[in-house]
Short mmCIF file of C-alpha atoms and ligand atoms in Angstrom, two decimals:
data_model
loop_
_atom_site.label_atom_id
_atom_site.label_comp_id
_atom_site.label_asym_id
_atom_site.label_seq_id
_atom_site.Cartn_x
_atom_site.Cartn_y
_atom_site.Cartn_z
CA MET A 277 -1.10 11.18 21.07
CA THR A 278 -3.24 8.03 19.84
CA GLN A 279 -2.41 5.91 15.94
CA ASP A 280 -5.08 7.39 14.86
CA GLU A 281 -3.23 11.66 15.88
CA LEU A 282 0.52 10.03 14.56
CA LYS A 283 -1.73 8.65 10.85
CA GLN A 284 -2.85 12.91 10.39
CA ALA A 285 0.28 14.19 11.18
CA VAL A 286 1.88 12.46 8.18
CA ALA A 287 -0.61 12.59 6.14
CA ARG A 288 -0.47 15.68 6.46
CA ALA A 289 3.07 16.16 6.33
CA ALA A 290 3.12 14.40 2.87
CA LEU A 291 1.14 17.34 1.91
CA ASP A 292 5.27 19.16 1.11
CA TYR A 293 5.65 15.85 -1.33
CA VAL A 294 2.25 16.85 -3.98
CA VAL A 295 4.35 18.91 -6.86
CA GLU A 296 1.90 21.58 -7.60
CA GLY A 297 -0.06 20.83 -11.43
CA ARG A 298 -0.25 17.17 -11.49
CA ILE A 299 -1.42 14.14 -10.94
CA ILE A 300 -0.40 12.31 -7.83
CA GLY A 301 -0.74 8.49 -7.55
CA VAL A 302 -2.91 7.95 -4.15
CA GLY A 303 -2.84 4.58 -1.72
CA THR A 304 -5.79 3.12 -0.12
CA GLY A 305 -6.46 2.20 4.36
CA SER A 306 -6.33 4.35 7.06
CA THR A 307 -4.04 6.88 6.75
CA ALA A 308 -4.42 6.55 2.82
CA ASN A 309 -7.81 8.53 3.91
CA PHE A 310 -6.37 11.03 5.70
CA PHE A 311 -3.97 11.90 3.04
CA ILE A 312 -7.50 12.00 0.97
CA ASP A 313 -8.64 15.19 3.45
CA GLU A 314 -5.60 16.67 3.44
CA LEU A 315 -5.32 16.45 -0.30
CA GLY A 316 -9.13 17.88 -0.59
CA LYS A 317 -8.17 20.94 0.92
CA ILE A 318 -5.49 21.62 -1.74
CA ARG A 319 -7.32 20.36 -4.86
CA ASP A 320 -7.14 23.62 -6.62
CA ARG A 321 -3.30 22.88 -7.08
CA ILE A 322 -3.55 19.30 -8.76
CA LYS A 323 -4.35 18.02 -11.35
CA GLY A 324 -6.04 14.73 -9.77
CA ALA A 325 -5.12 11.54 -8.76
CA VAL A 326 -5.17 8.10 -9.77
CA ALA A 327 -6.56 5.88 -6.70
CA SER A 328 -4.98 2.36 -5.87
CA SER A 329 -8.98 1.09 -5.06
CA GLU A 330 -12.56 1.91 -5.43
CA ALA A 331 -12.58 3.23 -2.20
CA THR A 332 -9.93 5.71 -2.02
CA ALA A 333 -11.40 6.69 -5.78
CA THR A 334 -15.08 7.18 -3.53
CA ARG A 335 -12.82 9.38 -1.77
CA LEU A 336 -10.91 11.73 -3.32
CA ARG A 337 -14.08 12.08 -5.50
CA SER A 338 -15.65 13.43 -3.03
CA HIS A 339 -13.13 16.03 -2.11
CA GLY A 340 -14.23 17.26 -5.09
CA ILE A 341 -11.04 15.26 -6.73
CA THR A 342 -10.60 14.05 -10.56
CA VAL A 343 -9.50 10.57 -10.75
CA PHE A 344 -8.26 8.99 -13.93
CA ASP A 345 -7.71 6.21 -15.23
CA LEU A 346 -3.97 4.70 -15.04
CA ASN A 347 -4.26 4.40 -18.91
CA ASP A 348 -4.10 8.14 -19.48
CA ILE A 349 -1.62 8.68 -17.68
CA ASP A 350 2.55 8.79 -18.65
CA ALA A 351 3.91 9.33 -15.87
CA MET A 352 3.64 10.88 -12.06
CA PRO A 353 5.70 12.36 -9.39
CA VAL A 354 4.79 10.27 -6.67
CA TYR A 355 2.41 8.10 -4.88
CA ILE A 356 1.14 8.12 -0.69
CA ASP A 357 -0.12 5.43 0.86
CA GLY A 358 0.47 3.98 4.37
CA ALA A 359 2.20 0.11 4.69
CA ASP A 360 1.89 -2.57 6.89
CA GLU A 361 5.27 -3.04 8.47
CA ILE A 362 8.59 -0.87 7.11
CA ASN A 363 11.93 -2.37 7.59
CA HIS A 364 15.47 -0.27 7.61
CA GLN A 365 15.87 -0.45 3.88
CA GLY A 366 12.17 0.84 2.61
CA ALA A 367 10.54 -2.64 1.71
CA MET A 368 7.04 -3.37 2.93
CA ILE A 369 4.69 -5.55 3.62
CA LYS A 370 1.53 -3.69 2.04
CA GLY A 371 -1.77 -5.42 1.18
CA GLY A 372 -3.88 -5.31 4.76
CA GLY A 373 -6.75 -3.48 3.46
CA GLY A 374 -6.93 -5.68 0.46
CA ALA A 375 -5.74 -3.24 -2.32
CA LEU A 376 -2.15 -4.95 -2.62
CA THR A 377 -2.34 -5.51 -6.81
CA ARG A 378 -3.29 -2.08 -8.13
CA GLU A 379 -1.17 0.04 -5.09
CA LYS A 380 1.81 -2.33 -7.04
CA ILE A 381 0.69 -0.79 -10.29
CA VAL A 382 -0.01 2.62 -9.76
CA ALA A 383 3.48 2.71 -7.43
CA SER A 384 5.15 1.14 -10.08
CA VAL A 385 4.19 4.36 -12.84
CA ALA A 386 5.62 7.16 -9.82
CA ASP A 387 8.87 8.81 -9.46
CA ARG A 388 8.41 7.80 -6.65
CA PHE A 389 6.52 6.03 -3.17
CA VAL A 390 6.64 8.09 -0.45
CA CYS A 391 5.30 6.02 2.61
CA ILE A 392 2.93 7.24 5.58
CA ALA A 393 3.05 5.24 8.36
CA ASP A 394 2.23 5.48 12.09
CA GLY A 395 6.13 4.71 14.22
CA SER A 396 4.13 1.39 14.67
CA LYS A 397 4.84 -0.32 11.44
CA LEU A 398 8.82 0.12 11.63
CA VAL A 399 10.54 -3.88 12.36
CA ASP A 400 14.09 -5.02 11.83
CA VAL A 401 12.40 -8.35 10.12
CA LEU A 402 9.49 -8.21 8.02
CA GLY A 403 6.52 -11.14 8.59
CA THR A 404 4.78 -10.19 12.39
CA PHE A 405 1.82 -8.99 9.95
CA PRO A 406 0.79 -11.90 8.08
CA LEU A 407 1.33 -11.52 4.70
CA PRO A 408 -0.92 -10.34 1.91
CA VAL A 409 -1.10 -12.60 -1.46
CA GLU A 410 -3.76 -12.09 -3.53
CA VAL A 411 -4.93 -15.65 -5.77
CA ILE A 412 -7.00 -16.35 -8.49
CA PRO A 413 -10.24 -17.66 -6.89
CA MET A 414 -9.44 -21.73 -8.55
CA ALA A 415 -5.79 -21.22 -7.67
CA VAL A 416 -6.80 -20.98 -3.61
CA GLN A 417 -5.40 -24.48 -2.97
CA SER A 418 -2.30 -24.90 -5.06
CA VAL A 419 -1.32 -21.58 -3.72
CA SER A 420 -1.53 -22.18 0.12
CA LYS A 421 0.34 -25.48 -0.49
CA TYR A 422 3.23 -23.77 -1.84
CA LEU A 423 2.70 -20.97 1.06
CA SER A 424 2.79 -24.13 3.14
CA ALA A 425 6.46 -25.84 1.91
CA MET A 426 7.92 -22.07 2.78
CA GLY A 427 7.08 -22.32 6.09
CA ALA A 428 4.68 -20.13 6.73
CA MET A 429 0.35 -20.97 7.41
CA PRO A 430 -1.79 -20.00 5.26
CA VAL A 431 -4.98 -18.13 6.81
CA LEU A 432 -8.20 -18.18 3.32
CA ARG A 433 -9.42 -14.26 4.39
CA MET A 434 -12.89 -14.24 4.59
CA LYS A 435 -15.06 -11.12 4.78
CA ASP A 436 -19.30 -11.99 6.54
CA GLY A 437 -18.86 -15.15 6.06
CA GLN A 438 -18.09 -15.53 2.38
CA PRO A 439 -13.93 -15.82 0.47
CA TYR A 440 -13.20 -11.72 0.64
CA MET A 441 -13.77 -10.72 -2.93
CA THR A 442 -10.86 -8.09 -4.48
CA ASP A 443 -11.44 -5.08 -6.96
CA ASN A 444 -10.22 -7.74 -9.45
CA ALA A 445 -12.47 -9.82 -8.28
CA CYS A 446 -9.98 -11.88 -6.27
CA HIS A 447 -8.82 -13.37 -3.20
CA ILE A 448 -6.49 -13.46 -0.40
CA ILE A 449 -4.05 -15.39 1.79
CA ASP A 450 -3.07 -13.92 4.48
CA ALA A 451 0.36 -15.56 4.74
CA SER A 452 1.90 -15.32 8.63
CA GLY A 453 4.64 -16.78 10.64
CA MET A 454 7.07 -15.88 7.74
CA ARG A 455 10.76 -13.79 9.01
CA ILE A 456 10.98 -12.31 6.23
CA THR A 457 15.45 -11.19 5.68
CA GLU A 458 15.40 -11.03 1.74
CA PRO A 459 12.38 -9.76 0.93
CA ALA A 460 13.40 -8.70 -3.01
CA ALA A 461 13.77 -12.81 -3.32
CA MET A 462 10.40 -13.81 -1.32
CA GLU A 463 8.77 -10.82 -3.61
CA SER A 464 9.37 -12.42 -6.69
CA LYS A 465 9.58 -16.77 -5.71
CA ILE A 466 6.34 -16.31 -4.75
CA ASN A 467 4.91 -13.68 -7.98
CA ASP A 468 6.17 -16.92 -9.40
CA ILE A 469 4.28 -19.35 -8.42
CA PRO A 470 0.56 -20.46 -10.85
CA GLY A 471 -2.45 -18.39 -9.43
CA VAL A 472 -0.50 -15.67 -7.54
CA VAL A 473 -1.97 -12.00 -8.42
CA SER A 474 0.67 -10.01 -6.64
CA VAL A 475 2.01 -10.60 -3.44
CA GLY A 476 1.78 -8.03 -1.04
CA LEU A 477 5.82 -7.04 -0.60
CA PHE A 478 7.35 -4.27 -2.05
CA ALA A 479 11.08 -4.79 -1.75
CA ILE A 480 11.56 -5.09 -5.41
CA ARG A 481 10.66 -1.47 -5.31
CA GLY A 482 10.33 -0.86 -2.00
CA ALA A 483 9.70 3.24 -0.85
CA SER A 484 11.72 6.49 -1.50
CA VAL A 485 10.80 8.09 1.65
CA CYS A 486 8.76 7.08 4.42
CA LEU A 487 7.39 10.19 7.09
CA LEU A 488 6.90 7.93 10.15
CA GLY A 489 4.82 9.48 13.28
CA THR A 490 5.89 9.81 16.01
CA SER A 491 5.46 10.75 19.95
CA THR A 492 7.79 13.58 19.40
CA GLY A 493 6.66 13.93 16.26
CA VAL A 494 7.34 13.37 12.11
CA ARG A 495 10.71 11.58 11.33
CA ARG A 496 11.71 11.18 8.00
CA LEU A 497 13.10 8.05 6.93
CA GLU A 498 15.23 8.00 3.17
CA PHE A 499 15.47 5.64 1.19
C1 LIG B 605 -3.93 -1.80 2.05
C2 LIG B 605 -2.98 -0.89 2.63
C3 LIG B 605 -2.51 -0.04 3.51
O1 LIG B 605 -1.49 0.40 3.23
C4 LIG B 605 -2.27 -0.84 4.84
O2 LIG B 605 -2.92 -1.75 4.98
C5 LIG B 605 -1.90 -0.36 5.58
O3 LIG B 605 -3.28 0.66 6.11
P1 LIG B 605 -4.17 1.83 7.33
O4 LIG B 605 -3.61 2.84 7.03
O5 LIG B 605 -4.92 1.17 7.14
O6 LIG B 605 -2.72 0.90 8.48
O7 LIG B 605 -2.03 -1.98 1.87
O8 LIG B 605 -4.24 -2.56 1.27
#
């Protein structure tokens, strides 16, 4: 099976976690996009969705799914999203697609986080994938110095020759070379650096469930 076929398989399996008549939180990225396409097929069975990015909102609307503002929502049973890496405890690195802050906000309102990923995303120790850190533009240099002092190699993410701009008009520093053995402690430490909007570590609140696409089928990990 190709990586896309594995992503499609977990996207389909995630429909089992959709609660009828409710609003669902939806992530960002290629796996989330496959999930949105599946969700479109059952759109009459949900009330609508909250999107973790402008791109996700556009795709949801293209399927006729009503997109709600998070400020109008009190509770959500489930948030479904991909990950760049996930460990055996359900801690994740996210933000490869640049939507980490909104993803963390929407996920924080949901009762359960269902991670959908192809099998290559499961790791013993987080950090092979460069850790995304969203920062206020004026803090790129100062935050980079903090990250270097922590042993990371920080690189400002670029797009079309310009610093990458998030939906929140901020930039992203990708911090490579980190071996993250204590993800929750690292999440707090980086979040505390002045100028950091949020770090793409989802460990203090990790996944509740991970649906992992493998060549022998969808594996379900519960945390
Ligand atoms: C976007 C994310 C994505 O969930 C992550 O990058 C995984 O993406 P994909 O499903 O394309 O592999 O965190 O900000």
